[in-house]
């Protein structure tokens, strides 16, 4: 059962600190929310170029909200984190939210999850992006603990600190930005961190109860679109090669896709 839960992305680790939830005044602000990156640096850079070009004609503050899942599956997770730690494009602010893959990577680094559990979720390319040859380490060292120690030492402390610092939700006047979704029947302050990064059916099946528009990712779709008050912008960058953002400005939305 534990292995199956890992394959489905349902592992919930005890001992995690509750993540920050941010409230945001978006009056007069252009917001660009970006879907799941999953180690696809080239797509992220191309989408940022499109966002910068799109925002040149807009007055006021401009904010990029990243919806989480920066690591796993794609080829350049380490480089994606390096990029997100660096300053945002000139003229923009940036908020990075956490996703379930980012939380699992931190769980592994802090000893709450096993390497096997992380590998089931696509950690192989992530390790390679740090120059880590897991198979070679297993040949050299005699125990799984030694392999874990070497992997954890190879991943920069700044990357672990970034993963640790990520808030989990942005609450604005008419919009909520979150990785996976929410329980529509519950107030935002009663939502669990696990639901905010893992939820699917309970969110989709009760989305008619939403009081605000919820912009989210987590579940890949072929095309970003508005369904009631739910907007899924995860277009599966690591599978499709397409990374999507939604621009929200003047209470209107438009999509940008690589």
Protein backbone atom coordinates (compact mmCIF):
# COMPACT_ATOMS: atom_id res chain seq x y z
CA UNK A 1 0.00 0.00 0.00
CA UNK A 2 2.86 2.41 0.80
CA UNK A 3 4.39 1.78 -2.63
CA UNK A 4 1.04 2.31 -4.35
CA UNK A 5 0.52 5.56 -2.48
CA UNK A 6 3.93 6.74 -3.70
CA UNK A 7 3.11 5.90 -7.30
CA UNK A 8 -0.12 7.87 -7.08
CA UNK A 9 1.52 10.84 -5.42
CA UNK A 10 -0.54 10.39 -2.26
CA UNK A 11 2.22 10.22 0.35
CA UNK A 12 1.53 12.72 3.13
CA UNK A 13 4.51 13.10 5.47
CA UNK A 14 3.95 13.88 9.14
CA UNK A 15 6.22 16.47 10.68
CA UNK A 16 5.97 19.06 7.94
CA UNK A 17 5.54 22.65 9.11
CA UNK A 18 2.35 24.32 7.94
CA UNK A 19 2.96 26.44 4.87
CA UNK A 20 2.29 30.17 4.64
CA UNK A 21 -0.89 31.41 2.94
CA UNK A 22 -0.62 34.88 1.42
CA UNK A 23 -3.30 37.55 1.01
CA UNK A 24 -2.79 39.88 -1.90
CA UNK A 25 -4.31 43.19 -2.98
CA UNK A 26 -4.41 42.87 -6.78
CA UNK A 27 -6.07 46.20 -7.53
CA UNK A 28 -4.48 47.60 -10.70
CA UNK A 29 -2.03 44.69 -10.89
CA UNK A 30 -1.39 42.40 -13.85
CA UNK A 31 -0.94 38.80 -12.70
CA UNK A 32 0.68 36.06 -14.73
CA UNK A 33 0.14 32.60 -13.20
CA UNK A 34 2.40 29.84 -14.54
CA UNK A 35 1.57 26.12 -14.53
CA UNK A 36 3.68 23.11 -13.55
CA UNK A 37 7.27 23.44 -14.84
CA UNK A 38 8.62 19.98 -13.89
CA UNK A 39 12.24 20.64 -14.78
CA UNK A 40 11.53 22.20 -18.19
CA UNK A 41 13.87 25.18 -18.09
CA UNK A 42 13.76 25.96 -21.82
CA UNK A 43 9.98 26.24 -21.74
CA UNK A 44 10.10 28.40 -18.62
CA UNK A 45 12.59 30.81 -20.19
CA UNK A 46 10.54 31.01 -23.40
CA UNK A 47 7.34 31.65 -21.46
CA UNK A 48 9.02 34.34 -19.37
CA UNK A 49 10.11 36.08 -22.58
CA UNK A 50 6.49 36.01 -23.78
CA UNK A 51 5.27 37.34 -20.42
CA UNK A 52 7.78 40.20 -20.49
CA UNK A 53 6.78 41.12 -24.05
CA UNK A 54 3.10 40.95 -23.17
CA UNK A 55 3.55 43.10 -20.07
CA UNK A 56 5.39 45.96 -21.75
CA UNK A 57 2.19 47.75 -22.67
CA UNK A 58 0.52 47.29 -19.28
CA UNK A 59 0.67 49.98 -16.59
CA UNK A 60 1.13 49.35 -12.90
CA UNK A 61 2.61 46.45 -10.99
CA UNK A 62 3.14 43.09 -12.66
CA UNK A 63 3.38 39.85 -10.73
CA UNK A 64 4.31 36.31 -11.77
CA UNK A 65 2.79 33.57 -9.58
CA UNK A 66 4.38 30.16 -10.05
CA UNK A 67 1.97 27.36 -9.13
CA UNK A 68 4.54 24.79 -7.98
CA UNK A 69 6.03 21.49 -9.14
CA UNK A 70 9.36 22.87 -10.33
CA UNK A 71 11.15 19.53 -10.05
CA UNK A 72 11.00 15.92 -11.31
CA UNK A 73 10.31 14.31 -14.69
CA UNK A 74 11.89 17.02 -16.84
CA UNK A 75 15.65 17.32 -17.50
CA UNK A 76 16.65 20.52 -15.66
CA UNK A 77 15.14 20.69 -12.17
CA UNK A 78 18.32 22.03 -10.54
CA UNK A 79 18.59 24.74 -13.16
CA UNK A 80 14.91 25.67 -12.77
CA UNK A 81 15.43 26.19 -9.04
CA UNK A 82 18.58 28.26 -9.72
CA UNK A 83 16.50 30.42 -12.05
CA UNK A 84 13.67 30.89 -9.58
CA UNK A 85 16.05 31.78 -6.75
CA UNK A 86 17.47 34.55 -8.95
CA UNK A 87 15.60 37.87 -9.34
CA UNK A 88 12.51 37.91 -11.58
CA UNK A 89 12.49 39.69 -14.95
CA UNK A 90 12.95 43.45 -14.71
CA UNK A 91 9.70 45.22 -13.94
CA UNK A 92 8.09 42.10 -12.43
CA UNK A 93 7.62 40.66 -8.98
CA UNK A 94 7.41 36.91 -8.42
CA UNK A 95 5.80 34.56 -5.90
CA UNK A 96 6.63 30.85 -6.06
CA UNK A 97 4.12 28.48 -4.48
CA UNK A 98 4.86 24.90 -3.50
CA UNK A 99 3.59 21.79 -5.25
CA UNK A 100 3.49 18.17 -4.12
CA UNK A 101 6.72 17.28 -5.97
CA UNK A 102 8.59 20.15 -4.32
CA UNK A 103 7.32 19.03 -0.90
CA UNK A 104 8.35 15.44 -1.57
CA UNK A 105 11.86 16.49 -2.60
CA UNK A 106 12.18 18.42 0.66
CA UNK A 107 10.75 15.46 2.57
CA UNK A 108 13.56 13.33 1.14
CA UNK A 109 16.24 15.92 1.89
CA UNK A 110 15.03 16.21 5.48
CA UNK A 111 14.61 12.48 6.02
CA UNK A 112 10.82 12.17 6.00
CA UNK A 113 10.67 10.22 2.72
CA UNK A 114 12.81 7.48 1.21
CA UNK A 115 14.74 7.72 -2.03
CA UNK A 116 12.50 5.00 -3.45
CA UNK A 117 9.40 7.08 -2.79
CA UNK A 118 10.95 10.10 -4.49
CA UNK A 119 12.13 8.04 -7.46
CA UNK A 120 8.59 6.75 -8.02
CA UNK A 121 7.56 10.38 -8.55
CA UNK A 122 10.17 11.13 -11.20
CA UNK A 123 13.29 12.01 -9.22
CA UNK A 124 15.70 10.27 -11.61
CA UNK A 125 16.04 13.25 -13.99
CA UNK A 126 16.18 15.59 -10.99
CA UNK A 127 19.19 13.75 -9.57
CA UNK A 128 20.90 13.80 -12.97
CA UNK A 129 20.34 17.56 -13.19
CA UNK A 130 22.53 17.87 -10.07
CA UNK A 131 25.18 15.66 -11.63
CA UNK A 132 24.25 12.75 -9.36
CA UNK A 133 24.70 9.22 -10.76
CA UNK A 134 22.56 7.18 -8.38
CA UNK A 135 23.53 3.82 -9.90
CA UNK A 136 27.24 4.61 -9.59
CA UNK A 137 26.80 5.71 -5.98
CA UNK A 138 25.05 2.42 -5.22
CA UNK A 139 28.03 0.54 -6.67
CA UNK A 140 30.57 2.51 -4.65
CA UNK A 141 28.85 2.66 -1.27
CA UNK A 142 27.69 -0.35 0.66
CA UNK A 143 24.52 0.97 2.23
CA UNK A 144 21.43 2.93 1.29
CA UNK A 145 22.21 5.37 4.12
CA UNK A 146 25.58 6.21 2.58
CA UNK A 147 23.92 6.79 -0.80
CA UNK A 148 21.33 9.04 0.85
CA UNK A 149 24.05 10.99 2.64
CA UNK A 150 25.96 11.59 -0.59
CA UNK A 151 22.84 12.70 -2.47
CA UNK A 152 21.78 15.07 0.29
CA UNK A 153 25.25 16.61 0.43
CA UNK A 154 25.27 17.12 -3.35
CA UNK A 155 22.08 19.20 -3.40
CA UNK A 156 22.83 22.83 -2.40
CA UNK A 157 21.53 24.10 0.91
CA UNK A 158 20.15 27.10 -0.96
CA UNK A 159 17.88 24.78 -2.93
CA UNK A 160 16.59 23.09 0.21
CA UNK A 161 16.02 26.52 1.76
CA UNK A 162 14.07 27.62 -1.33
CA UNK A 163 11.84 24.53 -1.16
CA UNK A 164 11.35 25.08 2.58
CA UNK A 165 10.36 28.74 2.13
CA UNK A 166 7.60 28.30 -0.46
CA UNK A 167 4.11 29.46 0.54
CA UNK A 168 1.17 27.28 -0.45
CA UNK A 169 -1.62 29.65 -1.49
CA UNK A 170 -2.32 33.19 -2.63
CA UNK A 171 -5.73 34.61 -1.76
CA UNK A 172 -6.82 37.66 -3.77
CA UNK A 173 -10.16 39.48 -3.97
CA UNK A 174 -11.66 37.40 -6.78
CA UNK A 175 -9.03 34.70 -7.28
CA UNK A 176 -7.23 31.96 -5.39
CA UNK A 177 -3.90 30.67 -6.71
CA UNK A 178 -2.87 27.21 -5.53
CA UNK A 179 -1.10 24.13 -6.85
CA UNK A 180 -3.86 21.50 -6.87
CA UNK A 181 -7.11 23.06 -5.67
CA UNK A 182 -9.23 23.50 -2.57
CA UNK A 183 -12.21 21.97 -0.81
CA UNK A 184 -14.93 24.38 -2.01
CA UNK A 185 -17.11 23.86 1.05
CA UNK A 186 -14.38 24.93 3.51
CA UNK A 187 -13.06 28.43 4.31
CA UNK A 188 -9.52 28.96 3.10
CA UNK A 189 -8.12 29.10 6.62
CA UNK A 190 -9.44 25.57 7.22
CA UNK A 191 -7.83 24.00 4.15
CA UNK A 192 -5.11 21.44 4.87
CA UNK A 193 -1.72 21.70 3.20
CA UNK A 194 -2.16 18.16 1.88
CA UNK A 195 -5.37 19.05 0.09
CA UNK A 196 -3.87 22.21 -1.41
CA UNK A 197 -1.16 20.21 -3.19
CA UNK A 198 -2.84 16.82 -3.74
CA UNK A 199 -6.59 17.28 -4.15
CA UNK A 200 -8.36 16.24 -7.33
CA UNK A 201 -11.82 14.67 -7.34
CA UNK A 202 -13.12 16.41 -4.21
CA UNK A 203 -12.24 19.72 -5.86
CA UNK A 204 -13.51 18.96 -9.35
CA UNK A 205 -16.77 17.35 -8.27
CA UNK A 206 -17.72 20.23 -5.96
CA UNK A 207 -16.34 23.12 -8.00
CA UNK A 208 -19.87 24.49 -8.44
CA UNK A 209 -19.61 25.63 -4.80
CA UNK A 210 -16.60 27.87 -5.43
CA UNK A 211 -17.01 31.50 -4.37
CA UNK A 212 -13.83 32.68 -6.10
CA UNK A 213 -12.02 31.71 -9.28
CA UNK A 214 -9.34 29.12 -8.49
CA UNK A 215 -6.25 29.08 -10.72
CA UNK A 216 -4.40 25.79 -10.34
CA UNK A 217 -2.27 23.08 -11.94
CA UNK A 218 -1.38 19.56 -10.74
CA UNK A 219 -3.48 17.58 -13.22
CA UNK A 220 -2.21 17.81 -16.83
CA UNK A 221 -4.76 18.84 -19.46
CA UNK A 222 -4.38 19.18 -23.21
CA UNK A 223 -5.50 22.81 -23.15
CA UNK A 224 -5.89 25.38 -20.39
CA UNK A 225 -9.47 26.54 -20.01
CA UNK A 226 -12.05 27.98 -17.66
CA UNK A 227 -14.54 25.46 -16.29
CA UNK A 228 -17.02 27.24 -14.08
CA UNK A 229 -14.76 29.03 -11.60
CA UNK A 230 -11.90 26.56 -11.95
CA UNK A 231 -8.96 27.34 -14.26
CA UNK A 232 -6.44 24.53 -14.81
CA UNK A 233 -3.26 25.77 -16.52
CA UNK A 234 -1.11 22.61 -16.23
CA UNK A 235 -0.58 21.64 -19.87
CA UNK A 236 1.98 18.94 -19.01
CA UNK A 237 5.20 20.70 -20.00
CA UNK A 238 7.34 17.62 -19.36
CA UNK A 239 5.11 15.50 -21.61
CA UNK A 240 3.77 17.93 -24.21
CA UNK A 241 6.56 20.51 -24.32
CA UNK A 242 3.95 23.23 -23.68
CA UNK A 243 4.09 25.43 -20.59
CA UNK A 244 1.12 27.73 -20.06
CA UNK A 245 0.43 30.96 -18.18
CA UNK A 246 -2.75 32.93 -17.70
CA UNK A 247 -2.65 36.71 -17.58
CA UNK A 248 -5.28 38.29 -15.35
CA UNK A 249 -5.63 42.02 -15.78
CA UNK A 250 -8.71 44.22 -15.47
CA UNK A 251 -10.73 41.13 -14.43
CA UNK A 252 -10.08 39.54 -17.82
CA UNK A 253 -7.92 36.53 -18.58
CA UNK A 254 -5.85 35.46 -21.57
CA UNK A 255 -3.48 32.52 -22.08
CA UNK A 256 0.17 32.45 -23.11
CA UNK A 257 1.70 29.12 -24.10
CA UNK A 258 5.15 28.08 -25.29
